[in-house]
mmCIF file of C-alpha atoms in Angstrom:
data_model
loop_
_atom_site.group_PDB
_atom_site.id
_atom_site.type_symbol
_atom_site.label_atom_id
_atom_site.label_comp_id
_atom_site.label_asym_id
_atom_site.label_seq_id
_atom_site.Cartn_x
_atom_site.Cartn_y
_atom_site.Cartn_z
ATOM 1 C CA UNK A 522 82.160 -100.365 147.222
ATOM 2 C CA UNK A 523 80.173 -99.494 150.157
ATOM 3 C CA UNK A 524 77.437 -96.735 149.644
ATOM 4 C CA UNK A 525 76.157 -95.177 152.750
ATOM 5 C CA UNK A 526 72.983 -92.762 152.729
ATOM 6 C CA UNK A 527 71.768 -90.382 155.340
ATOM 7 C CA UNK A 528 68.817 -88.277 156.149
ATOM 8 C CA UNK A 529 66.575 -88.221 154.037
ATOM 9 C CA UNK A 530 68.179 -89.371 150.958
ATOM 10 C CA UNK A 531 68.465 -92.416 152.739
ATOM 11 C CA UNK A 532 64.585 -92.400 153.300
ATOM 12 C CA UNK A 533 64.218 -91.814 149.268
ATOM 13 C CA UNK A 534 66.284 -94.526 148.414
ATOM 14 C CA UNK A 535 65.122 -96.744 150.954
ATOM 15 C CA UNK A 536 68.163 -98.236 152.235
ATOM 16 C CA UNK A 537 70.893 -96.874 154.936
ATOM 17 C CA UNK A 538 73.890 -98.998 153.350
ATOM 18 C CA UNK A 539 74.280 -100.888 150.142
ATOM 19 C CA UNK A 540 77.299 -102.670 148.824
ATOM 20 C CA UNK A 541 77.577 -101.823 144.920
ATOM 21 C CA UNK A 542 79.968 -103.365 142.444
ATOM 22 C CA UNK A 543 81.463 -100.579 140.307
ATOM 23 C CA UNK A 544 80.631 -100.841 136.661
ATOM 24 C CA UNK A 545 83.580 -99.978 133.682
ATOM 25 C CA UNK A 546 84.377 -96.318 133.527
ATOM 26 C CA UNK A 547 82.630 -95.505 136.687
ATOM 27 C CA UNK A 548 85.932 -93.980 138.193
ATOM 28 C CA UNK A 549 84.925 -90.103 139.536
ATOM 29 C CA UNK A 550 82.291 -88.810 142.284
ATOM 30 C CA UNK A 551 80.084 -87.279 139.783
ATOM 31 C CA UNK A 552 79.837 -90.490 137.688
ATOM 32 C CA UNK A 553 78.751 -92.509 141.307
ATOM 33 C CA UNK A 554 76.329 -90.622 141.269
ATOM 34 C CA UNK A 555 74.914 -90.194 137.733
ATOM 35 C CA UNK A 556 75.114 -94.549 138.051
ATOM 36 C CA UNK A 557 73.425 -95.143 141.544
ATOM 37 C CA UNK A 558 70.654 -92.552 139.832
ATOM 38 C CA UNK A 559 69.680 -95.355 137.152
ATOM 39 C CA UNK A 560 69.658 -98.292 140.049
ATOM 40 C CA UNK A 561 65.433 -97.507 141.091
ATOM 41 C CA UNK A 562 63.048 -94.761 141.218
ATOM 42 C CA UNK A 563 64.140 -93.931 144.819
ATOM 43 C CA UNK A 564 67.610 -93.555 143.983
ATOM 44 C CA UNK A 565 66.403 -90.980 140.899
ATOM 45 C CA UNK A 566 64.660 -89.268 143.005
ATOM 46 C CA UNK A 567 67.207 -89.101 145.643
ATOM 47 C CA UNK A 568 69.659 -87.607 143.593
ATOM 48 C CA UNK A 569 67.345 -85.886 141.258
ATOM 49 C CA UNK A 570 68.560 -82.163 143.121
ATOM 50 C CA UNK A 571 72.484 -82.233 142.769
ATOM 51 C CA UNK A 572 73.160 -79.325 144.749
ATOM 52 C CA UNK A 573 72.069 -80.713 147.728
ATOM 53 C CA UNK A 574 73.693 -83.512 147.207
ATOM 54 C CA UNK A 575 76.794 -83.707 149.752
ATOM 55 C CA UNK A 576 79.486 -86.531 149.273
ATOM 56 C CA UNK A 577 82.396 -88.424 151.697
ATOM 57 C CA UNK A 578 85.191 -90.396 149.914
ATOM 58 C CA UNK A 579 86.442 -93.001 152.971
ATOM 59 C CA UNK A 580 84.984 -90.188 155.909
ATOM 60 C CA UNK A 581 86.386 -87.043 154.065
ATOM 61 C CA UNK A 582 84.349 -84.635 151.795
ATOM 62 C CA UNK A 583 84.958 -85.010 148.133
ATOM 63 C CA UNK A 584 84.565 -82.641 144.938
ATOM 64 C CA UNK A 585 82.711 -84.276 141.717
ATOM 65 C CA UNK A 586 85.588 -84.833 139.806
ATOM 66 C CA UNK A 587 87.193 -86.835 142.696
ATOM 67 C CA UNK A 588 87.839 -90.347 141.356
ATOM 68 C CA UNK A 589 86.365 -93.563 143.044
ATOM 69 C CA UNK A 590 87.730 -97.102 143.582
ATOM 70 C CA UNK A 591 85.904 -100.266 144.347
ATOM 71 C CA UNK A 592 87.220 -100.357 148.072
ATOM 72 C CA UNK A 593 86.179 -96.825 148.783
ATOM 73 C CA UNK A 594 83.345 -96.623 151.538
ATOM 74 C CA UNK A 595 81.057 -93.221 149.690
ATOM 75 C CA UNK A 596 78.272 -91.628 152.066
ATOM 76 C CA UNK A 597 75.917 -89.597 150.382
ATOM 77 C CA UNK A 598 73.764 -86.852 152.105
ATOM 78 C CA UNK A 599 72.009 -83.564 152.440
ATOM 79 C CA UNK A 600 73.400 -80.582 153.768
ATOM 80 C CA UNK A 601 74.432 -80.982 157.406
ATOM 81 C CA UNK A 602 72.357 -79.279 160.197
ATOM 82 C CA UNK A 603 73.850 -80.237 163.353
ATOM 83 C CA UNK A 604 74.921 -77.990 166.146
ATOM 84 C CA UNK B 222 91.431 -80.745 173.397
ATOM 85 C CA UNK B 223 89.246 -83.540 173.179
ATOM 86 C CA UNK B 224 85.738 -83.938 171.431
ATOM 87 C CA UNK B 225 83.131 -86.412 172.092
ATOM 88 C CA UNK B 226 79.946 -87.665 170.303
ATOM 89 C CA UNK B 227 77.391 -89.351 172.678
ATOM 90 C CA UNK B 228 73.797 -89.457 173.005
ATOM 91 C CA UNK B 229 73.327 -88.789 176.659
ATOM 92 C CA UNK B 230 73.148 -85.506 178.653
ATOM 93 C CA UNK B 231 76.247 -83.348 179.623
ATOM 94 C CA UNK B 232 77.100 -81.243 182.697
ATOM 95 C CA UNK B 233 78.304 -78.069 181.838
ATOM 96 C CA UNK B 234 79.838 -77.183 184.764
ATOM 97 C CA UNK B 235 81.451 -80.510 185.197
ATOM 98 C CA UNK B 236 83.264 -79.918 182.153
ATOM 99 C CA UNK B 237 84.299 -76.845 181.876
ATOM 100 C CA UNK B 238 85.769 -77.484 185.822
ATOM 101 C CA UNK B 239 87.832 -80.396 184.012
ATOM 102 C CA UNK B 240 88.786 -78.261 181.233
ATOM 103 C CA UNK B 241 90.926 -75.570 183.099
ATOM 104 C CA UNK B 242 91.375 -78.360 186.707
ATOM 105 C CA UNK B 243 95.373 -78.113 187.364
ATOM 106 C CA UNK B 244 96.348 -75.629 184.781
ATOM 107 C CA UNK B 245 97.661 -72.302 185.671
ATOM 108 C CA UNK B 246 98.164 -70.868 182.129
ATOM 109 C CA UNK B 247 94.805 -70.162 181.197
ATOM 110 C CA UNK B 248 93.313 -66.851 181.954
ATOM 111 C CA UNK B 249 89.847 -67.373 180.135
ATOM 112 C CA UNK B 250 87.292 -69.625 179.096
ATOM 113 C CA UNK B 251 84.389 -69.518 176.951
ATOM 114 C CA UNK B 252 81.535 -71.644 176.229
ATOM 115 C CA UNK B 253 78.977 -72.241 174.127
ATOM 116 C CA UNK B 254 76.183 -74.126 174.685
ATOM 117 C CA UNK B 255 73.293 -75.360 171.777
ATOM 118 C CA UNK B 256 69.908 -75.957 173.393
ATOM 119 C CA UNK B 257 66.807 -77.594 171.658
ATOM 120 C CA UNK B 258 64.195 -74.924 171.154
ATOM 121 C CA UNK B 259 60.695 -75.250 171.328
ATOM 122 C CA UNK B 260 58.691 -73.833 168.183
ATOM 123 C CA UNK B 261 55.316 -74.766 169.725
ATOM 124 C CA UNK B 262 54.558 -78.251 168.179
ATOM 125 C CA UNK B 263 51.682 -79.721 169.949
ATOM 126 C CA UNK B 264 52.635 -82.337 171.932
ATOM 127 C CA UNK B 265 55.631 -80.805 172.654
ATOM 128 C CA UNK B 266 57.946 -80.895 169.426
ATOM 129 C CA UNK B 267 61.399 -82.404 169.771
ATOM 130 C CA UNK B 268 63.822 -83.745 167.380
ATOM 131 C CA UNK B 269 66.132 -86.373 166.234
ATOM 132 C CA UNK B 270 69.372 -86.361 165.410
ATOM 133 C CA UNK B 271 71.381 -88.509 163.017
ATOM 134 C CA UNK B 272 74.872 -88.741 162.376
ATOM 135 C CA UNK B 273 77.663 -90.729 160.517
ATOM 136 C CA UNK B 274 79.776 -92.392 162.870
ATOM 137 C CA UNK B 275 83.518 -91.629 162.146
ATOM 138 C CA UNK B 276 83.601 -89.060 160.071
ATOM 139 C CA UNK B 277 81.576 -86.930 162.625
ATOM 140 C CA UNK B 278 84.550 -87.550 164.764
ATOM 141 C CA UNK B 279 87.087 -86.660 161.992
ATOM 142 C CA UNK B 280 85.365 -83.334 161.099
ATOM 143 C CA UNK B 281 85.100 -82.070 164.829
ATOM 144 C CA UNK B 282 88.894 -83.384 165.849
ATOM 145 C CA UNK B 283 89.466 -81.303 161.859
ATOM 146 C CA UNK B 284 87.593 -78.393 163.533
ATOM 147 C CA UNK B 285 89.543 -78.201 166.633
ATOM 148 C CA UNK B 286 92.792 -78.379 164.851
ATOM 149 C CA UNK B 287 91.435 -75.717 162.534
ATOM 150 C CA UNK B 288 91.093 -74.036 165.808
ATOM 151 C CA UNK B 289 94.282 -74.171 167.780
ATOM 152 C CA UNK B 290 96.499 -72.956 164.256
ATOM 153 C CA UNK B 291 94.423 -70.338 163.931
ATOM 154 C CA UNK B 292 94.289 -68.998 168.064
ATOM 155 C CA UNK B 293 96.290 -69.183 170.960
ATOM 156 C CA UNK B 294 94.720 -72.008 172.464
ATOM 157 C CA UNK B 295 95.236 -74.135 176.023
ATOM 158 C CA UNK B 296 92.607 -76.042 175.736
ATOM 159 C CA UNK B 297 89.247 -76.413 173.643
ATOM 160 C CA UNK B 298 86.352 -79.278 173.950
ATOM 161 C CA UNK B 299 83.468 -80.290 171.747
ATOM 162 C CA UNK B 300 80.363 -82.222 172.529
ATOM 163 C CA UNK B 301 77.924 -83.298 170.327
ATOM 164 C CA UNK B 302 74.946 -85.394 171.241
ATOM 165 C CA UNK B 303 72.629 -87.108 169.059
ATOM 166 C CA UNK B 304 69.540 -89.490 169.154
ATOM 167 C CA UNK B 305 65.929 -88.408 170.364
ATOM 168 C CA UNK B 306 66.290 -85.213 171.727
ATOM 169 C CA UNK B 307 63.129 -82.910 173.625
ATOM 170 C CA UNK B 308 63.022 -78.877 173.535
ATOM 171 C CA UNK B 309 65.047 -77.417 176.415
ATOM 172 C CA UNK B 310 67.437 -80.499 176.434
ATOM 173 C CA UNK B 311 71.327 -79.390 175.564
ATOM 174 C CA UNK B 312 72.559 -80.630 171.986
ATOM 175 C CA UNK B 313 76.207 -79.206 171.512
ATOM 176 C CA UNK B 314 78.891 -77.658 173.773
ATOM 177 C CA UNK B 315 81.644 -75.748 172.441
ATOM 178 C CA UNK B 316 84.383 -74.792 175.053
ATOM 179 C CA UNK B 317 87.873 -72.574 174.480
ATOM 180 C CA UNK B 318 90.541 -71.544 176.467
ATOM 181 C CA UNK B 319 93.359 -69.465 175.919
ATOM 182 C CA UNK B 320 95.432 -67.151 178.644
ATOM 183 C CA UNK B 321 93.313 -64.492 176.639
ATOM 184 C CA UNK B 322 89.642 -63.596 176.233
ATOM 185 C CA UNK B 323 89.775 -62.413 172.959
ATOM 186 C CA UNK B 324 91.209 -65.629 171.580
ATOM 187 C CA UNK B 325 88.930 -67.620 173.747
ATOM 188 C CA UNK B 326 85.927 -65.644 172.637
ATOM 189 C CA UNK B 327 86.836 -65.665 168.793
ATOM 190 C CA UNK B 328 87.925 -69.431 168.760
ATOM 191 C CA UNK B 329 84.694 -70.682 170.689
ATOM 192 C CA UNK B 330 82.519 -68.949 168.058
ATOM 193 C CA UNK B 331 84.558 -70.345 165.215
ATOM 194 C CA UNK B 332 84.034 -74.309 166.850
ATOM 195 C CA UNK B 333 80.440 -73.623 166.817
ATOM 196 C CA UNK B 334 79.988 -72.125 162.974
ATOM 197 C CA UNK B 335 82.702 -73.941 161.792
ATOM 198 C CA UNK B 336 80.871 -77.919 163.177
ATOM 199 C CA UNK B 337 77.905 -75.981 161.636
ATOM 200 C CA UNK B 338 78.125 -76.335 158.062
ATOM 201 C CA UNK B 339 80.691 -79.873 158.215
ATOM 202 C CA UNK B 340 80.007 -82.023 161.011
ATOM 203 C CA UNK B 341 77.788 -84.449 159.406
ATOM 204 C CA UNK B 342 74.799 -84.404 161.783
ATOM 205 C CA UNK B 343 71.083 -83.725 160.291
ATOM 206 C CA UNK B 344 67.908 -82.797 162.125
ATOM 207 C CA UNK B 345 64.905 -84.627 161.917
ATOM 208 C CA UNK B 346 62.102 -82.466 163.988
ATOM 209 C CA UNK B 347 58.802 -83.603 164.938
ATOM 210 C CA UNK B 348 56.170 -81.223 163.292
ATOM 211 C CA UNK B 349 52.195 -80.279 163.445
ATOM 212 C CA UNK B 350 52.987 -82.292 160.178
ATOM 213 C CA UNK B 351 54.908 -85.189 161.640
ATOM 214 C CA UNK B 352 58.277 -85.538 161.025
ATOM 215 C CA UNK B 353 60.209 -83.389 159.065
ATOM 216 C CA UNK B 354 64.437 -82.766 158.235
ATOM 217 C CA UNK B 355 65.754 -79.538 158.756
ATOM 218 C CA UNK B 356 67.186 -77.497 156.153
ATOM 219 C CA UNK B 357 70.516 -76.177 156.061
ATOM 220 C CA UNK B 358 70.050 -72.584 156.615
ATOM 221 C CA UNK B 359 71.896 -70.177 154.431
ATOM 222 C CA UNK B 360 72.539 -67.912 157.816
ATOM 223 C CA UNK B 361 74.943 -70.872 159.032
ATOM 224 C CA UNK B 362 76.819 -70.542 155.735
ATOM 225 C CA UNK B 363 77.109 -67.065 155.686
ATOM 226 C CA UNK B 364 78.473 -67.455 159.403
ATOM 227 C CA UNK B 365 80.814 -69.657 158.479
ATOM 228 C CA UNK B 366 81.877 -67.798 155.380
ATOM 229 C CA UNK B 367 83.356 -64.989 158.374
ATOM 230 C CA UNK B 368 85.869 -67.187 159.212
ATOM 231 C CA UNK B 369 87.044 -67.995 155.621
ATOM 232 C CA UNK B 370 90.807 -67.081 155.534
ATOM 233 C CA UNK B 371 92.793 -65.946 152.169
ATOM 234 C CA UNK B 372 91.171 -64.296 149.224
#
């Protein structure tokens, strides 16, 4: 699975893109993210405030209980503030 | 209807011309235009803006279509730049047109509140502090929220 990052939960966790291998039983949005958490300090941190945490399954916005496959490419990110 | 995301500058004029060039049908346009504002930074301010190629281009061409079911529509555009950007340079343009105002009107401020709160673009403004990420802003929900069909 690709994991993309953006703003600055990508300066937290350090990295823009990382390529993950899904563990057993990590199948839904909310357990992505309740795994990357445990992968460093940055990553915690990152994801330590949920609900700012915005997430893309394959480009489209996705609800926590929205399951996850190893192909999928998930962005993670703040709340946008474009326009 | 077209959008674009691109990181240099835009002529307004230019592209509203192309919008309506050759078509009879439409009897109004309406644009909006999102300029960077200056907030008195010394040494000028400015900001950066990031964005996530492809699905920024998904959630406008998602916006537009939102658009044209919900208005009488001939034509509508949406520009979005990113990259470094300084105060007073354009960011966004919004453009509907419909062979009525009010539809032009109402759908041009739904492109703009709608890309608000989903186009996946973030802020990153230069500060007395140094560099800083803008917050969402609860006002941009609550504008959005207008437009919110169904119960």
């Amino acid at each position: 699975m690709k994991v993309l990052w953006f703003a600055w939960l990508r300066t937290r966790v350090g990295t823009a893109t990382e390529e993950v291998a899904l563990p057993e039983g990590v199948d839904t949005v909310a357990k992505l993210l309740d795994w990357l958490a445990t992968r460093s300090p940055g990553h915690a941190q990152a994801l330590s405030q949920r609900a700012v945490v915005r997430v893309a399954v394959n480009q489209s916005y996705a609800t926590a209980d929205q399951p996850v496959h190893a192909g999928d490419e998930v962005a993670i990110f703040p709340p946008v503030t474009g326009g | 209807m077209a959008i674009r995301v691109q990181r240099e500058d835009f002529d307004v004029g230019t592209e509203l011309a192309r919008l309506t060039e050759k078509r009879t049908d439409i009897g109004a346009l309406t644009s909006f235009v999102g300029l960077v504002r200056d907030f008195g930074t010394p040494g000028g301010g400015g900001m950066t803006l990031e964005h996530y190629p492809g699905m920024t281009e998904k959630e406008l061409v998602a916006v537009e279509r939102e658009a044209l079911g919900r208005w009488e529509l001939s034509a509508t555009l949406i520009i979005h730049r990113y990259g470094r950007l300084e105060p007073g340079e354009r960011i966004v343009l919004c453009a509907a047109a419909s062979p009525h105002r009010a539809a032009a009107f109402e759908a041009c401020h739904f492109l703009i509140d709608w890309l608000k709160t989903r186009a996946p673009f973030w802020k990153l403004e230069d500060t007395a502090q140094g560099q800083k990420w803008v917050e969402a802003r609860a006002e941009d929900e609550t504008a959005a929220k207008r437009w919110r069909t169904g119960p």
